[in-house]
Short mmCIF file of C-alpha atoms and ligand atoms in Angstrom, two decimals:
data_model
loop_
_atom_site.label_atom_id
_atom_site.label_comp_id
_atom_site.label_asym_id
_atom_site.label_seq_id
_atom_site.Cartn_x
_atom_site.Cartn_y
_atom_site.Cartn_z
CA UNK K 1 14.01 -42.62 -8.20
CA UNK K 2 11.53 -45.37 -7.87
CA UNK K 3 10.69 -45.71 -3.30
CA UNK K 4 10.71 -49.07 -1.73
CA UNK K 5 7.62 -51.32 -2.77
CA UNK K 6 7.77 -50.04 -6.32
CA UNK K 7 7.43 -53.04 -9.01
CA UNK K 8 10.07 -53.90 -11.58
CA UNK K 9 8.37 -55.55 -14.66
CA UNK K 10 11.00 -58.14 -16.42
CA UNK K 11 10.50 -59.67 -19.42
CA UNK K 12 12.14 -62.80 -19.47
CA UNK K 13 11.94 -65.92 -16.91
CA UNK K 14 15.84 -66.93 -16.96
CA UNK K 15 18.70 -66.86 -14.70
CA UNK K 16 19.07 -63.27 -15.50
CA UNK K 17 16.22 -62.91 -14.45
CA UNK K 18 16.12 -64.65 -11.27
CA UNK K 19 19.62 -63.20 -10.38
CA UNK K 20 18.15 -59.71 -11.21
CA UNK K 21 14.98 -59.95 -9.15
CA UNK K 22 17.41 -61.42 -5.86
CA UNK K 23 18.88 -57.87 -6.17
CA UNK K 24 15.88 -56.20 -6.49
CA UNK K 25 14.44 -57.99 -3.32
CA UNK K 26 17.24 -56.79 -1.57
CA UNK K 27 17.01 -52.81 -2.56
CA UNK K 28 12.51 -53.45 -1.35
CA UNK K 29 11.54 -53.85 -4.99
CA UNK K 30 8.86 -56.23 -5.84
CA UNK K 31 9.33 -57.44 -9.64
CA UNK K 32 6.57 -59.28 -11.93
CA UNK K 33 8.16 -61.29 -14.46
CA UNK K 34 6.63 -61.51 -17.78
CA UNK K 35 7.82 -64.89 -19.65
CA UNK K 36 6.28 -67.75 -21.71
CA UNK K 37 7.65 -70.85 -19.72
CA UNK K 38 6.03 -71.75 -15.93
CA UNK K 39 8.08 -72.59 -13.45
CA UNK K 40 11.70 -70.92 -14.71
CA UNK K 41 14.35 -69.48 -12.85
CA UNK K 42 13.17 -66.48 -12.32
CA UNK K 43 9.45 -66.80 -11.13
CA UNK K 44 10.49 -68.70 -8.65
CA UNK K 45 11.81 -65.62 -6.69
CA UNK K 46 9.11 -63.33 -8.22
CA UNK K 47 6.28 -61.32 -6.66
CA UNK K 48 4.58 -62.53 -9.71
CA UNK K 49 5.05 -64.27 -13.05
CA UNK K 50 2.94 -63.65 -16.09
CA UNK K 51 2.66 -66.79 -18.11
CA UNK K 52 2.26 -65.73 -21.60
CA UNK K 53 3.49 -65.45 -25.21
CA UNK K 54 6.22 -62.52 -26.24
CA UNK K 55 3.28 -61.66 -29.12
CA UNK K 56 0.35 -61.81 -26.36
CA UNK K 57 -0.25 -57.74 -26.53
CA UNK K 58 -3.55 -58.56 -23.94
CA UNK K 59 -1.19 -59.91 -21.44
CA UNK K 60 1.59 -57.63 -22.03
CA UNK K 61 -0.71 -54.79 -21.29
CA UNK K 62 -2.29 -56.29 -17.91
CA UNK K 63 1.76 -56.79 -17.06
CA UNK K 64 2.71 -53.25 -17.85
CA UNK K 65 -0.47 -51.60 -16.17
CA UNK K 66 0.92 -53.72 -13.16
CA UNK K 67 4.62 -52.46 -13.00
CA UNK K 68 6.33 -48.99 -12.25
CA UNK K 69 9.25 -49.63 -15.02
CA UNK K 70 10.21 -52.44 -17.27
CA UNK K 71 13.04 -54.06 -18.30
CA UNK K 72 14.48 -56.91 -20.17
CA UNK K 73 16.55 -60.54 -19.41
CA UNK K 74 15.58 -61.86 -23.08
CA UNK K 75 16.06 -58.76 -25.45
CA UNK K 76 14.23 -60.43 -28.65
CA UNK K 77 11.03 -59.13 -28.09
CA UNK K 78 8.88 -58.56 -30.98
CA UNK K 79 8.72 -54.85 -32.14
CA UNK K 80 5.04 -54.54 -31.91
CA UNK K 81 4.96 -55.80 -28.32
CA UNK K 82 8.04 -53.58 -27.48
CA UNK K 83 6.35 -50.65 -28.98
CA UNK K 84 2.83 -51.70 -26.94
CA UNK K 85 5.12 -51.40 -23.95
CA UNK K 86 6.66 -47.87 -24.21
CA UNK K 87 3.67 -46.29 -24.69
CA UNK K 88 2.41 -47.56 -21.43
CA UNK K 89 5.58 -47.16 -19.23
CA UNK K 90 9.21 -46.54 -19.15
CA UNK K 91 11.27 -49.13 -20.47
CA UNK K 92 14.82 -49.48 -19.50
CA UNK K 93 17.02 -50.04 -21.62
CA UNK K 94 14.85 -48.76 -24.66
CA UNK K 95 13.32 -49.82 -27.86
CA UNK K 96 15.88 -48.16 -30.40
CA UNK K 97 18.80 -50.24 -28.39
CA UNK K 98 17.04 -53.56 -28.41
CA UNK K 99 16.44 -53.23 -32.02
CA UNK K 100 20.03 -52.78 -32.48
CA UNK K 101 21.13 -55.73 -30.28
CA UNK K 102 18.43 -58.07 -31.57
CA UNK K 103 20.39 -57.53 -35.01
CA UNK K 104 24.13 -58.19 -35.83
CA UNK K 105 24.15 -55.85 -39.59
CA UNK K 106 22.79 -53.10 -37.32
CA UNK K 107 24.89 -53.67 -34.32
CA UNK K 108 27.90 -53.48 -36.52
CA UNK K 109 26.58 -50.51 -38.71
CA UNK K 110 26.11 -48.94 -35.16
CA UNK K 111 29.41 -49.43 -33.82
CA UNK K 112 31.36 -48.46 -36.96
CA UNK K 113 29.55 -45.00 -36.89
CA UNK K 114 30.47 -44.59 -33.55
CA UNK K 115 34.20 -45.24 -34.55
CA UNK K 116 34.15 -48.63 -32.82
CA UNK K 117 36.10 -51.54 -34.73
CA UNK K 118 34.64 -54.90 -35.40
CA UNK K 119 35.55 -57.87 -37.60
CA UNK K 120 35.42 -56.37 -41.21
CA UNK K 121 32.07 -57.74 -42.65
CA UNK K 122 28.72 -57.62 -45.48
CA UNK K 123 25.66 -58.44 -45.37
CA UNK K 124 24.84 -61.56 -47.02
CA UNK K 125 21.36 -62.07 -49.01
CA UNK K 126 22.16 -64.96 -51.75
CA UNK K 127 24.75 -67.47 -52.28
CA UNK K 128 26.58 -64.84 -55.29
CA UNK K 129 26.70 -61.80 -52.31
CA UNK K 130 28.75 -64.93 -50.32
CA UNK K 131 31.16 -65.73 -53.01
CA UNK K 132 31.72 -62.17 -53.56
CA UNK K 133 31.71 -61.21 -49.89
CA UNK K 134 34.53 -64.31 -49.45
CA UNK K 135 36.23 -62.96 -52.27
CA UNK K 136 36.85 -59.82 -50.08
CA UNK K 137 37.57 -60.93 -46.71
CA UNK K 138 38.87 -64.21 -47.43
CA UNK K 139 38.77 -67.08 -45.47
CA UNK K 140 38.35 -68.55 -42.81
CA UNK K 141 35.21 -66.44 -42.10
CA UNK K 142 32.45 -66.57 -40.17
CA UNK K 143 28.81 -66.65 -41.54
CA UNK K 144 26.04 -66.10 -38.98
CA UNK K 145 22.35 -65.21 -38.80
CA UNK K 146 21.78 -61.57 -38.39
CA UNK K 147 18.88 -62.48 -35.37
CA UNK K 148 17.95 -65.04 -32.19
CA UNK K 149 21.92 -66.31 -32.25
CA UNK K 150 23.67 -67.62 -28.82
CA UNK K 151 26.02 -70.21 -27.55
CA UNK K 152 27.61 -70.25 -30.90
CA UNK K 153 23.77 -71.09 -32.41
CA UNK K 154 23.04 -69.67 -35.81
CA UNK K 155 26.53 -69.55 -37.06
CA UNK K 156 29.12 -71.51 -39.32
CA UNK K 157 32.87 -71.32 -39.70
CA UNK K 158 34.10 -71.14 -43.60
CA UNK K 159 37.67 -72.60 -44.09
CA UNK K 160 37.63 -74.20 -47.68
CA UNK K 161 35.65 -72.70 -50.65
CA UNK K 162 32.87 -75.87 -50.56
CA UNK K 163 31.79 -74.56 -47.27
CA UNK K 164 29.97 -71.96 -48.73
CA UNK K 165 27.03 -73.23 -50.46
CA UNK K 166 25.96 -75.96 -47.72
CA UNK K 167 26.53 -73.23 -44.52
CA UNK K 168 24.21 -70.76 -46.83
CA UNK K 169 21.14 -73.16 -46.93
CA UNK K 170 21.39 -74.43 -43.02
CA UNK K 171 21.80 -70.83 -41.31
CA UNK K 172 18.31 -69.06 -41.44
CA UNK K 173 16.51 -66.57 -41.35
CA UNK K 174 18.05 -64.70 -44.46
CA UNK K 175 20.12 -62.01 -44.48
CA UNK K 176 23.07 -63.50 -42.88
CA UNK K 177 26.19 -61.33 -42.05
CA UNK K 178 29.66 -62.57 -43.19
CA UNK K 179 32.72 -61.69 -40.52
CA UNK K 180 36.39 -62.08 -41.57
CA UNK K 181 37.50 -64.41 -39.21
CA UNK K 182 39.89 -62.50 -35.99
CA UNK K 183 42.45 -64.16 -35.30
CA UNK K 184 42.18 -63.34 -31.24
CA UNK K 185 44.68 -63.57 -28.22
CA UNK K 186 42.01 -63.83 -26.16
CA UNK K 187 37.85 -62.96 -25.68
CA UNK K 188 37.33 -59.99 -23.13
CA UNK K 189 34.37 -58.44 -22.00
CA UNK K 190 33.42 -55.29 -20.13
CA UNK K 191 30.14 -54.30 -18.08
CA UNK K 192 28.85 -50.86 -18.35
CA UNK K 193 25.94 -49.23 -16.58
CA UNK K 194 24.46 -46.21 -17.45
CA UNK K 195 21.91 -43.98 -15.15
CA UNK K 196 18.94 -41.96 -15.40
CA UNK K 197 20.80 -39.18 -14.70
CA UNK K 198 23.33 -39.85 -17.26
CA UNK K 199 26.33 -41.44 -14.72
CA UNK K 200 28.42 -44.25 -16.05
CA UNK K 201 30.09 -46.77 -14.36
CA UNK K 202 32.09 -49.91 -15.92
CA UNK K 203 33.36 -52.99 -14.18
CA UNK K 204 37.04 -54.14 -14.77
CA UNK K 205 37.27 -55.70 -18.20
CA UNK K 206 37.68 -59.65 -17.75
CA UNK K 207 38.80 -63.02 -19.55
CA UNK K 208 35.95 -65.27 -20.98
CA UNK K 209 36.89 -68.95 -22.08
CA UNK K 210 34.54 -71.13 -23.93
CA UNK K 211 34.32 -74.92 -23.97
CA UNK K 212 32.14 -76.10 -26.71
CA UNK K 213 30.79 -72.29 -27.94
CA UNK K 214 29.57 -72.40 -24.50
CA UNK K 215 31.05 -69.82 -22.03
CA UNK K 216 33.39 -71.82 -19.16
CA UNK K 217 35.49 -69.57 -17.41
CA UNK K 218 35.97 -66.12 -16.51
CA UNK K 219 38.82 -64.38 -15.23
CA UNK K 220 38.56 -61.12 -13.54
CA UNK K 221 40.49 -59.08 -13.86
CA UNK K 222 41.70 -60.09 -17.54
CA UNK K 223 45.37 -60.66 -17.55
CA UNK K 224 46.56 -57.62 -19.39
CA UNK K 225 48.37 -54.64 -18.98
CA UNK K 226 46.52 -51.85 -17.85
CA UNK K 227 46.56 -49.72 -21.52
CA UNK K 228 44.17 -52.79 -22.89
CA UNK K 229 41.86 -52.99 -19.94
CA UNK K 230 41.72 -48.98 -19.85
CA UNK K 231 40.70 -48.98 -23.71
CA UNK K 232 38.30 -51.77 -23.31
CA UNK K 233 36.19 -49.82 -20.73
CA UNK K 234 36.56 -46.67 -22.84
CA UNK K 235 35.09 -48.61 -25.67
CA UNK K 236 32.36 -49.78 -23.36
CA UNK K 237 31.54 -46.18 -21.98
CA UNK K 238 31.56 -44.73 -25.55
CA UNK K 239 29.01 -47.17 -26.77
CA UNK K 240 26.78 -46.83 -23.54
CA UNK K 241 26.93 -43.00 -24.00
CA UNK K 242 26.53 -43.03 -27.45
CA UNK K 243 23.18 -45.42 -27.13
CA UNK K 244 22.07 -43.10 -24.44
CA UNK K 245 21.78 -46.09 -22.51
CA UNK K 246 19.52 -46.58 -19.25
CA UNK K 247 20.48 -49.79 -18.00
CA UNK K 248 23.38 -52.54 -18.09
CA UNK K 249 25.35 -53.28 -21.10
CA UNK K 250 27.54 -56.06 -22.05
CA UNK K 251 30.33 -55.81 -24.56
CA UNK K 252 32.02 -58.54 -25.54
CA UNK K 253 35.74 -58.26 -27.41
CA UNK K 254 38.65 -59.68 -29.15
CA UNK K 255 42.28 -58.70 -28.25
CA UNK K 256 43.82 -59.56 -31.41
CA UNK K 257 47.67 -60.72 -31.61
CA UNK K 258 48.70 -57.25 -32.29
CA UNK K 259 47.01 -56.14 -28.68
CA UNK K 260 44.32 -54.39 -30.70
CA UNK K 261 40.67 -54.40 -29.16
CA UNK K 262 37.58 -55.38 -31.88
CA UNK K 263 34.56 -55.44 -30.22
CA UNK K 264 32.06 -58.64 -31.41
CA UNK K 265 28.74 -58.03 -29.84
CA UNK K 266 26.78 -56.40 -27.32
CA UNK K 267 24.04 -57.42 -25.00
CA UNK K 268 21.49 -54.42 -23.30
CA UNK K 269 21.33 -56.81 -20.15
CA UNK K 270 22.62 -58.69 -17.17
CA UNK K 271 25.43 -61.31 -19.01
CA UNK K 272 26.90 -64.49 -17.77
CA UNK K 273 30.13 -62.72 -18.11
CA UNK K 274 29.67 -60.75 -15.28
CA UNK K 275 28.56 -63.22 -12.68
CA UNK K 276 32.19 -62.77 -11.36
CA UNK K 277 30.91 -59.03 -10.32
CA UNK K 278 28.18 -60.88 -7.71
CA UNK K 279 30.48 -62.13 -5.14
CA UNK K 280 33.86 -59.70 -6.30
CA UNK K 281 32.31 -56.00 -5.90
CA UNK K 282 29.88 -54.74 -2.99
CA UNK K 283 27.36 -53.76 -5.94
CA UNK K 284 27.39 -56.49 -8.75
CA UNK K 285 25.91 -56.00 -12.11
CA UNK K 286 22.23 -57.26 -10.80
CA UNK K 287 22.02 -54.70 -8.26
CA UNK K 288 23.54 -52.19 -10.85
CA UNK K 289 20.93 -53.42 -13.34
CA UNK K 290 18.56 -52.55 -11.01
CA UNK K 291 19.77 -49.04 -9.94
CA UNK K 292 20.30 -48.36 -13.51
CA UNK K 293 16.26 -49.02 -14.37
CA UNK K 294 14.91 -47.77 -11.36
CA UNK K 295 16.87 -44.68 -11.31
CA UNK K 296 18.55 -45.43 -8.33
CA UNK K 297 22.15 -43.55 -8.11
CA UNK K 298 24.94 -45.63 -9.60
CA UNK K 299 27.67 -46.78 -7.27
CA UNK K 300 31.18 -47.54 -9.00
CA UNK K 301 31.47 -50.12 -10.11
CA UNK K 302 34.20 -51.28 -7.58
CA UNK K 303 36.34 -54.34 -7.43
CA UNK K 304 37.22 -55.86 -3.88
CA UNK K 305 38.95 -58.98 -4.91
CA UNK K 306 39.97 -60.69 -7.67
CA UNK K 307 38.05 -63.68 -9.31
CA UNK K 308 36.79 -66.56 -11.45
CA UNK K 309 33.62 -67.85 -12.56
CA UNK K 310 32.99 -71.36 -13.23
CA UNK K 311 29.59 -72.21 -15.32
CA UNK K 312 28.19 -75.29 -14.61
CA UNK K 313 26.69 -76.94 -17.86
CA UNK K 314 24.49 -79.68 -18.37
CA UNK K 315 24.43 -82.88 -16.50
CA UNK K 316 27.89 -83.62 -16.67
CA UNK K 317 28.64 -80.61 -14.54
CA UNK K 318 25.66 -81.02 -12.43
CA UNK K 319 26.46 -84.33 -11.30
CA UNK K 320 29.47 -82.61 -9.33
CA UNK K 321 27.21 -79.91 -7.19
CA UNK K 322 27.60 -81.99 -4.21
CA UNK K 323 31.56 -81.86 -4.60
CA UNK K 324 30.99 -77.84 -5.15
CA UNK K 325 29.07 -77.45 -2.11
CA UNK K 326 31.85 -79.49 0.01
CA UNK K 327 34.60 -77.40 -1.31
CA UNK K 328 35.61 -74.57 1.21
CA UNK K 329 35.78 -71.09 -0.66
CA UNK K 330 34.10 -71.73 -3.88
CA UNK K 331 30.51 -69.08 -3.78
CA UNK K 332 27.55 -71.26 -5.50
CA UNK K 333 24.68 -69.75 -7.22
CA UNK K 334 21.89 -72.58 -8.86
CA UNK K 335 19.52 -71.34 -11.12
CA UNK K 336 16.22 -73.52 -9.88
CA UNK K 337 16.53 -75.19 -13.07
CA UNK K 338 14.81 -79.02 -12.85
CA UNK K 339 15.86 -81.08 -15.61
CA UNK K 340 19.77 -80.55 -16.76
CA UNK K 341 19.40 -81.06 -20.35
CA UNK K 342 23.12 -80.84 -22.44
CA UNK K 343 24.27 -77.48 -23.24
CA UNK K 344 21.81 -76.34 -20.54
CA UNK K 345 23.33 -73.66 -17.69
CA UNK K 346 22.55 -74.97 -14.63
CA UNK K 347 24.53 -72.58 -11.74
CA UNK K 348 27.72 -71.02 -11.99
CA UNK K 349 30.06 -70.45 -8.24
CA UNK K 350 32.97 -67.80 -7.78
CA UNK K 351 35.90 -68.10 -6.34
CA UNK K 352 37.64 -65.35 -4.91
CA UNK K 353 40.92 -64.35 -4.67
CA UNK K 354 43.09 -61.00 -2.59
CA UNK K 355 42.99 -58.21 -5.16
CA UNK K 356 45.85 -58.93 -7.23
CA UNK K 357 46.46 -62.40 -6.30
CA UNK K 358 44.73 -64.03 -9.34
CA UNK K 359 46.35 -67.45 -9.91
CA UNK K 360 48.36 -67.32 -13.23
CA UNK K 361 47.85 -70.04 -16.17
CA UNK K 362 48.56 -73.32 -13.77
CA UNK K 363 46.82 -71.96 -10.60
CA UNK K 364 43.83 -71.51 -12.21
CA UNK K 365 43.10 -75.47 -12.35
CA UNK K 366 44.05 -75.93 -8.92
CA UNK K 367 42.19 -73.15 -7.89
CA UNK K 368 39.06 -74.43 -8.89
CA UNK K 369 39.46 -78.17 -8.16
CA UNK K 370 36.86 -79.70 -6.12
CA UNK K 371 36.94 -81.91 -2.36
CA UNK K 372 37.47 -85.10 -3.36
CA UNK K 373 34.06 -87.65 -3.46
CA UNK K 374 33.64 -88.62 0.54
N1 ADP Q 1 34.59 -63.05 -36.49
C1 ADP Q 1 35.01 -63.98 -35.62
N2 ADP Q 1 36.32 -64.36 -35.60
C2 ADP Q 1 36.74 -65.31 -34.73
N3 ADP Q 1 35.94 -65.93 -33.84
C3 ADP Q 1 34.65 -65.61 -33.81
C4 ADP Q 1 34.11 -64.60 -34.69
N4 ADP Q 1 32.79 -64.48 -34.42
C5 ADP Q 1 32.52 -65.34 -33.42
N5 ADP Q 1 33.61 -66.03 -33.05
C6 ADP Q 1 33.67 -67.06 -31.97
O1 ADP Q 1 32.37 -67.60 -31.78
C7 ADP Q 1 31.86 -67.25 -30.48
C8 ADP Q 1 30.36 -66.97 -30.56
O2 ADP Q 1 30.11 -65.89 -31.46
P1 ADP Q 1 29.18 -64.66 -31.08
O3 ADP Q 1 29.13 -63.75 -32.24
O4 ADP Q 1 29.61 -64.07 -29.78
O5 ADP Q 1 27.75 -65.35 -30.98
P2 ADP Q 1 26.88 -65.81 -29.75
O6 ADP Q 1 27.61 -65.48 -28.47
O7 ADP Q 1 25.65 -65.01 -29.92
O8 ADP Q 1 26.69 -67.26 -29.97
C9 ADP Q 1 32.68 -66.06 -30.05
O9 ADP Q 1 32.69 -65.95 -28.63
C10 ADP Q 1 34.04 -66.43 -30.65
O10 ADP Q 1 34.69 -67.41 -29.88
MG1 MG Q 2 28.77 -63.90 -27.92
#
């Protein structure tokens, strides 16, 4: 159990980040953030910021000598630099599960062994492996890049045969991963931490919308019965277990038509899914982040009310922060961010609600609608 005045190390200058190191200051860590771009969210808050390249190994090894423990916001770290890393301190979650999550064919290899369902799916090296690979799961699919994908980036929907040979030559790097496309109810996701000492906790399993590939909305709790929301942590706890995870985990689902859970990807870090968890449970998934690394012990993972996240994207969104900060009950959190390119996630607020009392389908609107312009 790291004391007061230990340093964090986090590699990664993002919201994450920044989010991560608020919760640290608040449990009398000091973190040094280790990231390529001045300036960014996160060394803002910092005790420090290294300004360097991922591939730097000279500056990664001044950073590491610096810090008690390290961890991760950005988990596409070269191997060489991650390997430079663990042999000069602990680093939370580890090597072998960032290797796994930096790759969808061994994400999915992963959670198959462990008996975890996904989209059915192959591995995809040349344009014949794709006609035979659509031959099997038929279509629509999805074809994506196997690394460095997010906010629907690095992937292509197949729907008619003369998809295949154009989607092929854009997506790169080579091998790409074919999924049969799931034909959801909704997108659910479920945040596990994992201790030192082996204890697991796992935040109630919530409703992501997306606008654009973009995540919009979250819902929390996710408005299911309680059999689907039990599984879905299950599933989460399995995989954290099974990874031997130290650290915070995102999984994020599919409940299919049928009510069936199929889980699409993981992420060994804080996630913009939980930002709910930050105003909705006395220790949100920063602090538990935090716990999790330091080897602090692991509250659970508690719910006090119920709640939704809005993200607020680009400068469309931005342009209505004023409105956000004159409207009584909704929680704001910026990210420091100065120019609000499109796309770009700017802040995100939370609006809470009594346990239980979770607007249904029409309250939802009117339960984030801002004060009108003075
Ligand atoms: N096999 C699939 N079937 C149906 N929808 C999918 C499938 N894979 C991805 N999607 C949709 O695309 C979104 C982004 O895909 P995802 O694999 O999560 O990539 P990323 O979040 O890294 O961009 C998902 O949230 C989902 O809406
Ligand atoms: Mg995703």
């Amino acid at each position: 159990m790291l004391p007061p005045g230990s340093v964090i190390g986090m590699i990664g200058g993002g919201q994450l980040g920044r989010m991560s190191a608020q919760a640290a200051a608040r449990l009398g860590f000091l973190v040094h953030v280790f990231s390529p771009e001045p300036d960014g969210p996160a060394a803002q808050v910092a005790a420090r910021t290294i300004i360097a390249a991922y591939d730097d190994l000279e500056a990664l090894r001044s950073f590491a000598e610096a810090v008690d423990v390290i961890t991760f916001e950005f988990e596409n770290l070269p191997a060489a630099s991650l390997a430079l890393l663990e042999s000069l301190k602990p680093v939370r979650p580890g090597a072998k599960i960032l290797a796994i999550s930096q790759d969808r064919l061994l994400e999915k290899q992963f959670l198959n062994d462990a008996g975890v369902a996904t989209a059915p799916w192959a591995k995809v090296e040349s344009l014949a492996e794709l006609e035979a690979a659509v031959a099997e799961l038929g279509l629509p699919a999805v074809l994506k890049t196997t690394r460095l994908g997010y906010d629907g980036k690095g992937q292509a929907m197949l729907r008619a045969p003369e998809d295949l040979a154009p989607a092929f030559e854009k997506l790169a790097p080579k091998p790409l991963v074919l999924e049969g496309f799931v034909d959801f109810a909704a997108e659910i996701s479920v945040m596990v931490a994992r201790g030192v000492d082996g204890t697991i906790v796992c935040f109630d399993a919530v409703e992501n919308r997306h606008k654009h590939h973009i995540l919009d909305l979250t819902i929390a709790p996710a408005p299911f019965g309680p059999e689907i929301l039990e599984e879905a942590q299950s599933i989460a706890r399995l995989i954290a277990e099974t990874l031997a995870l130290v650290g915070l985990l995102g999984v994020e689902m599919f409940v299919t038509s049928t009510g069936a859970l199929v889980v699409n990807e993981i992420a060994p870090r804080p996630h913009n899914s939980g930002h709910w968890t930050m105003d909705a449970c006395p220790c949100g998934q920063f602090e538990m982040h935090i716990r999790a690394v330091a080897g602090l012990p692991l509250p659970p993972a508690m719910r006090h009310s119920d709640a939704v996240m809005k993200n607020l994207i680009g400068p469309e969104d931005m342009a209505l922060w004023p409105r956000v900060l004159a409207t009584p009950g909704l929680i704001p959190h910026h990210y420091g961010k100065t120019e609000a390119r499109p796309g770009r996630k700017m802040a995100h607020f939370n609006r809470l609600f009594p346990k239980g009392a979770l607007p249904g389908e029409f309250g939802i609107e009117d339960a984030l609608a801002l004060a009108e312009k003075s």
